[in-house]
Amino acid sequence: MTLFEKVIEIYREFYICLHCLGRMFSLLGTDTTNYDRGKSLLLAMTMENHRVYLSRNESHEDAISNLEILAEKARFNPAQSVLHKEGIRHDIITSTEKCHLCNDIFNNVPTYAKIAIKNLANLEFKNILIGTALASQIVNREDSFKAEFNLLDSESFKNHFNREVGKELSSILEKPPEFSNPDITVIYTLDFATSEVNLVIRSLFIKGRYNKFVRGIPQTHWDCRACRGKGCKSCDFTGKQYQTSVEELINPEFVKEAKAESSKFHGAGREDIDVRMLGKGRPFVLELKNPKIRTLDLEKIQ
């Protein structure tokens, strides 16, 4: 079966959008988009069938049938124009039927980008990545479709969505994509009718050294041994075994400046509570989780 014959077979049974038509043959041809691939495919088929129709050979009637499928089932305007020009009557399609594979999601990429932009407001980041979690209904329908028509050169729904929404967001926000270590990953949870957006914000890591000039201060927070942090008479209801720690002295200002949700102190090695830390100090790394601000004035904080 030729490529053109397979497309006709698809449209006899289902309506799919140009994005999905193109991605069903995404591995064929390069340096183009799935939308342009799908449109070019239908245009080439329209031209070939128009040529066959004009030749008046034995395939004349097949060409008319194919043009009618392209005009009516694929809703392709150039095919409709050819039939009109040649005086061939065909049904005028006013159907609101949506794409069988994506439910017209790919025709509404800007809408999905706007949803993410609202969630990204007031966040500082230099780059971005898009991820998708698909409902089983979408995955199962596409798998069945590919199996029915033996489509072996396709691109997945997820890859196409991630790329197209990513391009739209990068253009609007003027932020490049980053595939290995993005500042923010936008995760879309999709089914045919609804969508939800969640953000995965990469932690901000601050490397430094600290000195401890007095004894009796632990490196990290300790819960009260008696109540395990719940608060009791033994700890004066603070929930803490010791009044403060190096972690509690360093972390709060960074959390405040980065507008982070929380933090984690990573000291280089263990340190007894009754020792001091002099000289160049002990190295540490401070992890700021879900920061809204990533560019900090470290001298000011120090």
PDB file of C-alpha atoms in Angstrom:
ATOM      1  CA  MET A   1       0.000   0.000   0.000  1.00  0.00           C
ATOM      2  CA  THR A   2       1.346   3.417  -0.967  1.00  0.00           C
ATOM      3  CA  LEU A   3       1.494   6.378   1.380  1.00  0.00           C
ATOM      4  CA  PHE A   4      -1.368   8.076  -0.477  1.00  0.00           C
ATOM      5  CA  GLU A   5      -3.515   4.952  -0.288  1.00  0.00           C
ATOM      6  CA  LYS A   6      -2.946   4.705   3.459  1.00  0.00           C
ATOM      7  CA  VAL A   7      -4.050   8.325   3.983  1.00  0.00           C
ATOM      8  CA  ILE A   8      -7.234   7.695   1.986  1.00  0.00           C
ATOM      9  CA  GLU A   9      -7.870   4.594   4.084  1.00  0.00           C
ATOM     10  CA  ILE A  10      -7.498   6.640   7.292  1.00  0.00           C
ATOM     11  CA  TYR A  11      -9.891   9.384   6.212  1.00  0.00           C
ATOM     12  CA  ARG A  12     -12.512   6.913   5.030  1.00  0.00           C
ATOM     13  CA  GLU A  13     -12.916   5.941   8.671  1.00  0.00           C
ATOM     14  CA  PHE A  14     -11.708   8.852  10.834  1.00  0.00           C
ATOM     15  CA  TYR A  15     -11.162  12.584  10.787  1.00  0.00           C
ATOM     16  CA  ILE A  16      -7.741  13.620  12.089  1.00  0.00           C
ATOM     17  CA  CYS A  17      -6.190  17.093  12.100  1.00  0.00           C
ATOM     18  CA  LEU A  18      -3.159  18.095  10.037  1.00  0.00           C
ATOM     19  CA  HIS A  19      -0.915  17.963  13.122  1.00  0.00           C
ATOM     20  CA  CYS A  20      -1.848  14.339  13.778  1.00  0.00           C
ATOM     21  CA  LEU A  21      -1.707  13.362  10.110  1.00  0.00           C
ATOM     22  CA  GLY A  22       1.821  14.741   9.909  1.00  0.00           C
ATOM     23  CA  ARG A  23       3.009  13.034  13.067  1.00  0.00           C
ATOM     24  CA  MET A  24       1.674   9.664  11.877  1.00  0.00           C
ATOM     25  CA  PHE A  25       4.420   9.910   9.222  1.00  0.00           C
ATOM     26  CA  SER A  26       6.883  11.961  11.257  1.00  0.00           C
ATOM     27  CA  LEU A  27       9.913   9.784  10.499  1.00  0.00           C
ATOM     28  CA  LEU A  28       9.471  10.376   6.766  1.00  0.00           C
ATOM     29  CA  GLY A  29      11.152  13.591   5.654  1.00  0.00           C
ATOM     30  CA  THR A  30      13.021  16.083   7.813  1.00  0.00           C
ATOM     31  CA  ASP A  31      13.373  19.812   8.434  1.00  0.00           C
ATOM     32  CA  THR A  32       9.641  20.459   8.627  1.00  0.00           C
ATOM     33  CA  THR A  33       6.835  20.467  11.184  1.00  0.00           C
ATOM     34  CA  ASN A  34       4.186  17.809  11.572  1.00  0.00           C
ATOM     35  CA  TYR A  35       1.523  20.337  10.579  1.00  0.00           C
ATOM     36  CA  ASP A  36       3.363  21.262   7.385  1.00  0.00           C
ATOM     37  CA  ARG A  37       4.046  17.583   6.672  1.00  0.00           C
ATOM     38  CA  GLY A  38       0.344  16.776   6.976  1.00  0.00           C
ATOM     39  CA  LYS A  39      -0.716  19.742   4.847  1.00  0.00           C
ATOM     40  CA  SER A  40       1.894  18.977   2.192  1.00  0.00           C
ATOM     41  CA  LEU A  41       0.758  15.364   2.076  1.00  0.00           C
ATOM     42  CA  LEU A  42      -2.869  16.327   1.437  1.00  0.00           C
ATOM     43  CA  LEU A  43      -1.832  18.949  -1.101  1.00  0.00           C
ATOM     44  CA  ALA A  44       0.317  16.446  -3.006  1.00  0.00           C
ATOM     45  CA  MET A  45      -2.574  13.970  -2.999  1.00  0.00           C
ATOM     46  CA  THR A  46      -4.960  16.645  -4.252  1.00  0.00           C
ATOM     47  CA  MET A  47      -2.580  17.571  -7.059  1.00  0.00           C
ATOM     48  CA  GLU A  48      -1.983  13.949  -8.081  1.00  0.00           C
ATOM     49  CA  ASN A  49      -5.675  13.072  -8.110  1.00  0.00           C
ATOM     50  CA  HIS A  50      -6.475  16.255 -10.008  1.00  0.00           C
ATOM     51  CA  ARG A  51      -3.857  15.253 -12.591  1.00  0.00           C
ATOM     52  CA  VAL A  52      -5.346  11.769 -12.905  1.00  0.00           C
ATOM     53  CA  TYR A  53      -8.837  13.238 -13.243  1.00  0.00           C
ATOM     54  CA  LEU A  54      -7.711  15.531 -16.054  1.00  0.00           C
ATOM     55  CA  SER A  55      -5.981  12.655 -17.868  1.00  0.00           C
ATOM     56  CA  ARG A  56      -9.352  10.870 -18.259  1.00  0.00           C
ATOM     57  CA  ASN A  57      -7.698   7.454 -18.011  1.00  0.00           C
ATOM     58  CA  GLU A  58      -9.064   4.294 -16.383  1.00  0.00           C
ATOM     59  CA  SER A  59      -8.361   5.726 -12.893  1.00  0.00           C
ATOM     60  CA  HIS A  60     -10.598   8.730 -13.570  1.00  0.00           C
ATOM     61  CA  GLU A  61     -13.401   7.614 -11.231  1.00  0.00           C
ATOM     62  CA  ASP A  62     -10.970   6.659  -8.456  1.00  0.00           C
ATOM     63  CA  ALA A  63      -9.489  10.148  -8.630  1.00  0.00           C
ATOM     64  CA  ILE A  64     -12.929  11.714  -8.170  1.00  0.00           C
ATOM     65  CA  SER A  65     -13.606   9.435  -5.192  1.00  0.00           C
ATOM     66  CA  ASN A  66     -10.277  10.349  -3.600  1.00  0.00           C
ATOM     67  CA  LEU A  67     -10.863  14.069  -4.126  1.00  0.00           C
ATOM     68  CA  GLU A  68     -14.279  13.731  -2.487  1.00  0.00           C
ATOM     69  CA  ILE A  69     -12.722  12.025   0.536  1.00  0.00           C
ATOM     70  CA  LEU A  70     -10.097  14.764   0.804  1.00  0.00           C
ATOM     71  CA  ALA A  71     -12.740  17.466   0.466  1.00  0.00           C
ATOM     72  CA  GLU A  72     -15.391  15.960   2.729  1.00  0.00           C
ATOM     73  CA  LYS A  73     -13.671  13.673   5.232  1.00  0.00           C
ATOM     74  CA  ALA A  74     -10.336  15.516   5.522  1.00  0.00           C
ATOM     75  CA  ARG A  75     -12.043  18.925   5.076  1.00  0.00           C
ATOM     76  CA  PHE A  76      -9.143  20.023   2.881  1.00  0.00           C
ATOM     77  CA  ASN A  77      -9.899  23.353   1.200  1.00  0.00           C
ATOM     78  CA  PRO A  78      -7.722  22.872  -1.928  1.00  0.00           C
ATOM     79  CA  ALA A  79      -9.548  19.600  -2.683  1.00  0.00           C
ATOM     80  CA  GLN A  80     -12.882  21.357  -2.234  1.00  0.00           C
ATOM     81  CA  SER A  81     -11.724  24.065  -4.641  1.00  0.00           C
ATOM     82  CA  VAL A  82     -10.685  21.490  -7.271  1.00  0.00           C
ATOM     83  CA  LEU A  83     -14.094  19.809  -7.156  1.00  0.00           C
ATOM     84  CA  HIS A  84     -15.819  23.170  -7.403  1.00  0.00           C
ATOM     85  CA  LYS A  85     -13.632  24.208 -10.339  1.00  0.00           C
ATOM     86  CA  GLU A  86     -14.332  20.961 -12.204  1.00  0.00           C
ATOM     87  CA  GLY A  87     -18.058  21.183 -11.541  1.00  0.00           C
ATOM     88  CA  ILE A  88     -18.138  18.052  -9.391  1.00  0.00           C
ATOM     89  CA  ARG A  89     -20.775  18.222  -6.692  1.00  0.00           C
ATOM     90  CA  HIS A  90     -19.768  17.213  -3.176  1.00  0.00           C
ATOM     91  CA  ASP A  91     -21.183  17.483   0.306  1.00  0.00           C
ATOM     92  CA  ILE A  92     -20.546  20.743   2.150  1.00  0.00           C
ATOM     93  CA  ILE A  93     -19.061  19.734   5.482  1.00  0.00           C
ATOM     94  CA  THR A  94     -20.294  21.683   8.497  1.00  0.00           C
ATOM     95  CA  SER A  95     -19.355  19.003  11.039  1.00  0.00           C
ATOM     96  CA  THR A  96     -17.955  20.050  14.404  1.00  0.00           C
ATOM     97  CA  GLU A  97     -16.342  16.629  14.816  1.00  0.00           C
ATOM     98  CA  LYS A  98     -12.955  16.959  16.457  1.00  0.00           C
ATOM     99  CA  CYS A  99      -9.742  15.144  15.641  1.00  0.00           C
ATOM    100  CA  HIS A 100     -10.038  11.475  16.545  1.00  0.00           C
ATOM    101  CA  LEU A 101      -6.519  11.374  18.007  1.00  0.00           C
ATOM    102  CA  CYS A 102      -6.063  14.674  19.853  1.00  0.00           C
ATOM    103  CA  ASN A 103      -9.591  16.074  20.192  1.00  0.00           C
ATOM    104  CA  ASP A 104      -8.227  19.303  18.621  1.00  0.00           C
ATOM    105  CA  ILE A 105      -5.724  19.803  21.436  1.00  0.00           C
ATOM    106  CA  PHE A 106      -2.992  20.539  18.889  1.00  0.00           C
ATOM    107  CA  ASN A 107      -5.098  23.262  17.292  1.00  0.00           C
ATOM    108  CA  ASN A 108      -5.184  25.024  20.663  1.00  0.00           C
ATOM    109  CA  VAL A 109      -1.518  25.066  21.654  1.00  0.00           C
ATOM    110  CA  PRO A 110      -1.564  28.830  22.527  1.00  0.00           C
ATOM    111  CA  THR A 111      -4.341  28.157  25.054  1.00  0.00           C
ATOM    112  CA  TYR A 112      -2.231  25.547  26.831  1.00  0.00           C
ATOM    113  CA  ALA A 113       0.751  27.897  26.812  1.00  0.00           C
ATOM    114  CA  LYS A 114      -1.325  30.635  28.471  1.00  0.00           C
ATOM    115  CA  ILE A 115      -2.297  28.252  31.278  1.00  0.00           C
ATOM    116  CA  ALA A 116       1.379  27.676  32.036  1.00  0.00           C
ATOM    117  CA  ILE A 117       2.212  31.384  31.849  1.00  0.00           C
ATOM    118  CA  LYS A 118      -0.291  32.105  34.628  1.00  0.00           C
ATOM    119  CA  ASN A 119       1.407  29.504  36.817  1.00  0.00           C
ATOM    120  CA  LEU A 120       4.856  30.908  36.037  1.00  0.00           C
ATOM    121  CA  ALA A 121       4.014  34.454  37.117  1.00  0.00           C
ATOM    122  CA  ASN A 122       6.374  35.893  39.765  1.00  0.00           C
ATOM    123  CA  LEU A 123       8.949  33.128  39.283  1.00  0.00           C
ATOM    124  CA  GLU A 124      12.524  33.804  38.198  1.00  0.00           C
ATOM    125  CA  PHE A 125      14.039  31.288  35.789  1.00  0.00           C
ATOM    126  CA  LYS A 126      16.439  31.237  32.860  1.00  0.00           C
ATOM    127  CA  ASN A 127      15.166  28.189  30.986  1.00  0.00           C
ATOM    128  CA  ILE A 128      12.260  25.785  30.862  1.00  0.00           C
ATOM    129  CA  LEU A 129      11.180  22.278  29.888  1.00  0.00           C
ATOM    130  CA  ILE A 130       7.747  20.799  29.146  1.00  0.00           C
ATOM    131  CA  GLY A 131       6.577  17.389  30.346  1.00  0.00           C
ATOM    132  CA  THR A 132       3.268  15.584  29.919  1.00  0.00           C
ATOM    133  CA  ALA A 133       1.304  12.913  31.760  1.00  0.00           C
ATOM    134  CA  LEU A 134      -1.396  11.514  29.471  1.00  0.00           C
ATOM    135  CA  ALA A 135      -4.691   9.916  30.412  1.00  0.00           C
ATOM    136  CA  SER A 136      -4.906   6.248  29.437  1.00  0.00           C
ATOM    137  CA  GLN A 137      -7.784   7.076  27.080  1.00  0.00           C
ATOM    138  CA  ILE A 138      -5.472   9.137  24.854  1.00  0.00           C
ATOM    139  CA  VAL A 139      -2.701   6.538  24.850  1.00  0.00           C
ATOM    140  CA  ASN A 140      -5.007   3.579  24.220  1.00  0.00           C
ATOM    141  CA  ARG A 141      -6.868   5.282  21.391  1.00  0.00           C
ATOM    142  CA  GLU A 142      -3.629   6.187  19.636  1.00  0.00           C
ATOM    143  CA  ASP A 143      -2.166   2.710  20.077  1.00  0.00           C
ATOM    144  CA  SER A 144      -5.294   1.142  18.572  1.00  0.00           C
ATOM    145  CA  PHE A 145      -5.248   3.614  15.676  1.00  0.00           C
ATOM    146  CA  LYS A 146      -1.606   2.906  14.841  1.00  0.00           C
ATOM    147  CA  ALA A 147      -2.182  -0.831  15.022  1.00  0.00           C
ATOM    148  CA  GLU A 148      -5.259  -0.687  12.790  1.00  0.00           C
ATOM    149  CA  PHE A 149      -3.474   1.210  10.030  1.00  0.00           C
ATOM    150  CA  ASN A 150      -0.017  -0.306  10.589  1.00  0.00           C
ATOM    151  CA  LEU A 151       1.608   3.083  11.172  1.00  0.00           C
ATOM    152  CA  LEU A 152       5.281   2.502  11.925  1.00  0.00           C
ATOM    153  CA  ASP A 153       6.750   5.955  11.235  1.00  0.00           C
ATOM    154  CA  SER A 154       4.853   8.045  13.763  1.00  0.00           C
ATOM    155  CA  GLU A 155       5.755  10.404  16.581  1.00  0.00           C
ATOM    156  CA  SER A 156       4.010  10.096  19.937  1.00  0.00           C
ATOM    157  CA  PHE A 157       1.347  12.465  21.194  1.00  0.00           C
ATOM    158  CA  LYS A 158       3.563  13.363  24.134  1.00  0.00           C
ATOM    159  CA  ASN A 159       6.624  14.303  22.072  1.00  0.00           C
ATOM    160  CA  HIS A 160       4.595  16.470  19.711  1.00  0.00           C
ATOM    161  CA  PHE A 161       2.756  18.229  22.548  1.00  0.00           C
ATOM    162  CA  ASN A 162       5.918  18.879  24.557  1.00  0.00           C
ATOM    163  CA  ARG A 163       7.733  20.346  21.566  1.00  0.00           C
ATOM    164  CA  GLU A 164       4.894  22.540  20.257  1.00  0.00           C
ATOM    165  CA  VAL A 165       3.908  23.942  23.657  1.00  0.00           C
ATOM    166  CA  GLY A 166       7.590  24.353  24.515  1.00  0.00           C
ATOM    167  CA  LYS A 167       8.199  26.364  21.339  1.00  0.00           C
ATOM    168  CA  GLU A 168       5.179  28.547  22.081  1.00  0.00           C
ATOM    169  CA  LEU A 169       6.257  29.187  25.676  1.00  0.00           C
ATOM    170  CA  SER A 170       9.885  29.848  24.757  1.00  0.00           C
ATOM    171  CA  SER A 171       8.771  32.373  22.150  1.00  0.00           C
ATOM    172  CA  ILE A 172       6.401  34.232  24.483  1.00  0.00           C
ATOM    173  CA  LEU A 173       8.644  34.164  27.562  1.00  0.00           C
ATOM    174  CA  GLU A 174      11.913  34.516  25.627  1.00  0.00           C
ATOM    175  CA  LYS A 175      13.343  31.614  27.632  1.00  0.00           C
ATOM    176  CA  PRO A 176      15.271  28.806  25.895  1.00  0.00           C
ATOM    177  CA  PRO A 177      14.501  25.127  26.463  1.00  0.00           C
ATOM    178  CA  GLU A 178      16.886  23.148  28.649  1.00  0.00           C
ATOM    179  CA  PHE A 179      16.661  19.371  28.336  1.00  0.00           C
ATOM    180  CA  SER A 180      19.161  18.168  30.948  1.00  0.00           C
ATOM    181  CA  ASN A 181      18.829  20.476  33.955  1.00  0.00           C
ATOM    182  CA  PRO A 182      15.961  22.990  33.568  1.00  0.00           C
ATOM    183  CA  ASP A 183      15.205  25.650  36.161  1.00  0.00           C
ATOM    184  CA  ILE A 184      11.501  24.811  35.837  1.00  0.00           C
ATOM    185  CA  THR A 185       9.696  21.833  34.342  1.00  0.00           C
ATOM    186  CA  VAL A 186       6.055  22.458  33.423  1.00  0.00           C
ATOM    187  CA  ILE A 187       4.099  19.211  33.761  1.00  0.00           C
ATOM    188  CA  TYR A 188       0.756  19.006  31.945  1.00  0.00           C
ATOM    189  CA  THR A 189      -1.702  16.335  33.042  1.00  0.00           C
ATOM    190  CA  LEU A 190      -3.968  15.854  30.032  1.00  0.00           C
ATOM    191  CA  ASP A 191      -7.078  14.037  28.999  1.00  0.00           C
ATOM    192  CA  PHE A 192      -9.366  14.869  26.093  1.00  0.00           C
ATOM    193  CA  ALA A 193     -11.537  17.292  28.078  1.00  0.00           C
ATOM    194  CA  THR A 194      -9.409  18.771  30.857  1.00  0.00           C
ATOM    195  CA  SER A 195      -5.870  19.767  31.704  1.00  0.00           C
ATOM    196  CA  GLU A 196      -3.890  20.533  34.834  1.00  0.00           C
ATOM    197  CA  VAL A 197      -0.500  22.200  35.182  1.00  0.00           C
ATOM    198  CA  ASN A 198       2.071  21.550  37.902  1.00  0.00           C
ATOM    199  CA  LEU A 199       5.531  23.047  38.204  1.00  0.00           C
ATOM    200  CA  VAL A 200       8.696  21.228  39.206  1.00  0.00           C
ATOM    201  CA  ILE A 201      11.131  23.923  40.324  1.00  0.00           C
ATOM    202  CA  ARG A 202      14.771  22.901  40.497  1.00  0.00           C
ATOM    203  CA  SER A 203      16.388  23.513  43.869  1.00  0.00           C
ATOM    204  CA  LEU A 204      18.889  26.353  44.160  1.00  0.00           C
ATOM    205  CA  PHE A 205      22.197  25.331  45.743  1.00  0.00           C
ATOM    206  CA  ILE A 206      24.403  27.785  47.651  1.00  0.00           C
ATOM    207  CA  LYS A 207      27.983  26.759  48.396  1.00  0.00           C
ATOM    208  CA  GLY A 208      29.792  28.391  51.314  1.00  0.00           C
ATOM    209  CA  ARG A 209      31.867  28.028  54.480  1.00  0.00           C
ATOM    210  CA  TYR A 210      30.988  28.804  58.061  1.00  0.00           C
ATOM    211  CA  ASN A 211      32.960  29.568  61.206  1.00  0.00           C
ATOM    212  CA  LYS A 212      31.736  28.690  64.680  1.00  0.00           C
ATOM    213  CA  PHE A 213      33.486  30.656  67.414  1.00  0.00           C
ATOM    214  CA  VAL A 214      31.543  29.327  70.419  1.00  0.00           C
ATOM    215  CA  ARG A 215      30.922  25.833  71.700  1.00  0.00           C
ATOM    216  CA  GLY A 216      27.553  24.240  72.354  1.00  0.00           C
ATOM    217  CA  ILE A 217      25.941  24.804  68.954  1.00  0.00           C
ATOM    218  CA  PRO A 218      25.168  21.707  66.855  1.00  0.00           C
ATOM    219  CA  GLN A 219      25.584  21.711  63.104  1.00  0.00           C
ATOM    220  CA  THR A 220      21.920  20.914  62.367  1.00  0.00           C
ATOM    221  CA  HIS A 221      18.556  21.104  64.097  1.00  0.00           C
ATOM    222  CA  TRP A 222      17.869  18.430  66.689  1.00  0.00           C
ATOM    223  CA  ASP A 223      14.375  17.440  67.750  1.00  0.00           C
ATOM    224  CA  CYS A 224      13.791  17.210  71.485  1.00  0.00           C
ATOM    225  CA  ARG A 225      14.673  13.700  72.653  1.00  0.00           C
ATOM    226  CA  ALA A 226      11.734  13.603  75.048  1.00  0.00           C
ATOM    227  CA  CYS A 227       8.928  14.617  72.679  1.00  0.00           C
ATOM    228  CA  ARG A 228      10.588  14.106  69.285  1.00  0.00           C
ATOM    229  CA  GLY A 229       9.802  17.617  68.167  1.00  0.00           C
ATOM    230  CA  LYS A 230       6.192  17.830  69.305  1.00  0.00           C
ATOM    231  CA  GLY A 231       6.870  20.229  72.200  1.00  0.00           C
ATOM    232  CA  CYS A 232       6.945  19.447  75.909  1.00  0.00           C
ATOM    233  CA  LYS A 233       7.995  20.870  79.277  1.00  0.00           C
ATOM    234  CA  SER A 234      11.473  19.436  78.859  1.00  0.00           C
ATOM    235  CA  CYS A 235      12.130  21.623  75.780  1.00  0.00           C
ATOM    236  CA  ASP A 236       9.965  24.536  76.929  1.00  0.00           C
ATOM    237  CA  PHE A 237       7.544  23.507  74.174  1.00  0.00           C
ATOM    238  CA  THR A 238       9.979  24.484  71.401  1.00  0.00           C
ATOM    239  CA  GLY A 239      10.337  20.931  70.123  1.00  0.00           C
ATOM    240  CA  LYS A 240      14.122  21.462  70.004  1.00  0.00           C
ATOM    241  CA  GLN A 241      16.907  19.724  71.900  1.00  0.00           C
ATOM    242  CA  TYR A 242      19.184  22.755  71.508  1.00  0.00           C
ATOM    243  CA  GLN A 243      18.156  26.377  71.315  1.00  0.00           C
ATOM    244  CA  THR A 244      19.723  26.912  67.907  1.00  0.00           C
ATOM    245  CA  SER A 245      22.082  25.347  65.353  1.00  0.00           C
ATOM    246  CA  VAL A 246      24.390  26.372  62.516  1.00  0.00           C
ATOM    247  CA  GLU A 247      21.647  25.324  60.110  1.00  0.00           C
ATOM    248  CA  GLU A 248      19.048  27.514  61.839  1.00  0.00           C
ATOM    249  CA  LEU A 249      21.397  30.499  61.908  1.00  0.00           C
ATOM    250  CA  ILE A 250      22.283  30.292  58.208  1.00  0.00           C
ATOM    251  CA  ASN A 251      19.146  29.047  56.448  1.00  0.00           C
ATOM    252  CA  PRO A 252      16.396  31.596  57.272  1.00  0.00           C
ATOM    253  CA  GLU A 253      17.902  34.601  55.489  1.00  0.00           C
ATOM    254  CA  PHE A 254      18.523  32.605  52.322  1.00  0.00           C
ATOM    255  CA  VAL A 255      14.998  31.183  52.412  1.00  0.00           C
ATOM    256  CA  LYS A 256      13.620  34.691  52.815  1.00  0.00           C
ATOM    257  CA  GLU A 257      15.633  36.213  49.959  1.00  0.00           C
ATOM    258  CA  ALA A 258      14.935  33.336  47.559  1.00  0.00           C
ATOM    259  CA  LYS A 259      11.284  33.116  48.640  1.00  0.00           C
ATOM    260  CA  ALA A 260      11.834  29.384  48.939  1.00  0.00           C
ATOM    261  CA  GLU A 261       9.353  26.967  50.481  1.00  0.00           C
ATOM    262  CA  SER A 262      11.981  25.210  52.589  1.00  0.00           C
ATOM    263  CA  SER A 263      15.683  24.441  52.820  1.00  0.00           C
ATOM    264  CA  LYS A 264      18.139  21.663  53.579  1.00  0.00           C
ATOM    265  CA  PHE A 265      21.581  22.183  55.096  1.00  0.00           C
ATOM    266  CA  HIS A 266      24.345  19.855  53.870  1.00  0.00           C
ATOM    267  CA  GLY A 267      27.516  20.195  55.955  1.00  0.00           C
ATOM    268  CA  ALA A 268      30.840  18.691  54.883  1.00  0.00           C
ATOM    269  CA  GLY A 269      31.366  16.028  57.519  1.00  0.00           C
ATOM    270  CA  ARG A 270      30.029  15.620  61.048  1.00  0.00           C
ATOM    271  CA  GLU A 271      30.815  18.043  63.822  1.00  0.00           C
ATOM    272  CA  ASP A 272      30.595  17.574  67.584  1.00  0.00           C
ATOM    273  CA  ILE A 273      28.494  20.086  69.451  1.00  0.00           C
ATOM    274  CA  ASP A 274      31.312  21.029  71.852  1.00  0.00           C
ATOM    275  CA  VAL A 275      33.854  22.030  69.199  1.00  0.00           C
ATOM    276  CA  ARG A 276      34.539  25.301  67.440  1.00  0.00           C
ATOM    277  CA  MET A 277      35.173  25.756  63.711  1.00  0.00           C
ATOM    278  CA  LEU A 278      37.987  28.229  63.107  1.00  0.00           C
ATOM    279  CA  GLY A 279      40.332  29.024  60.228  1.00  0.00           C
ATOM    280  CA  LYS A 280      38.860  28.854  56.734  1.00  0.00           C
ATOM    281  CA  GLY A 281      35.657  27.340  58.096  1.00  0.00           C
ATOM    282  CA  ARG A 282      33.735  24.191  57.240  1.00  0.00           C
ATOM    283  CA  PRO A 283      32.307  23.843  53.704  1.00  0.00           C
ATOM    284  CA  PHE A 284      28.555  23.512  53.357  1.00  0.00           C
ATOM    285  CA  VAL A 285      25.909  23.440  50.651  1.00  0.00           C
ATOM    286  CA  LEU A 286      22.502  24.962  51.282  1.00  0.00           C
ATOM    287  CA  GLU A 287      19.638  23.580  49.224  1.00  0.00           C
ATOM    288  CA  LEU A 288      16.746  26.006  48.714  1.00  0.00           C
ATOM    289  CA  LYS A 289      13.634  24.136  47.645  1.00  0.00           C
ATOM    290  CA  ASN A 290      11.091  25.645  45.221  1.00  0.00           C
ATOM    291  CA  PRO A 291      12.703  29.106  45.129  1.00  0.00           C
ATOM    292  CA  LYS A 292      10.824  31.931  43.413  1.00  0.00           C
ATOM    293  CA  ILE A 293      14.020  33.991  43.139  1.00  0.00           C
ATOM    294  CA  ARG A 294      17.211  32.438  41.779  1.00  0.00           C
ATOM    295  CA  THR A 295      19.551  35.450  41.626  1.00  0.00           C
ATOM    296  CA  LEU A 296      20.631  36.374  45.155  1.00  0.00           C
ATOM    297  CA  ASP A 297      22.856  39.133  46.516  1.00  0.00           C
ATOM    298  CA  LEU A 298      25.163  36.858  48.501  1.00  0.00           C
ATOM    299  CA  GLU A 299      27.241  39.688  49.959  1.00  0.00           C
ATOM    300  CA  LYS A 300      24.111  41.352  51.309  1.00  0.00           C
ATOM    301  CA  ILE A 301      22.913  38.098  52.879  1.00  0.00           C
ATOM    302  CA  GLN A 302      26.344  37.436  54.407  1.00  0.00           C
TER     303      GLN A 302
END
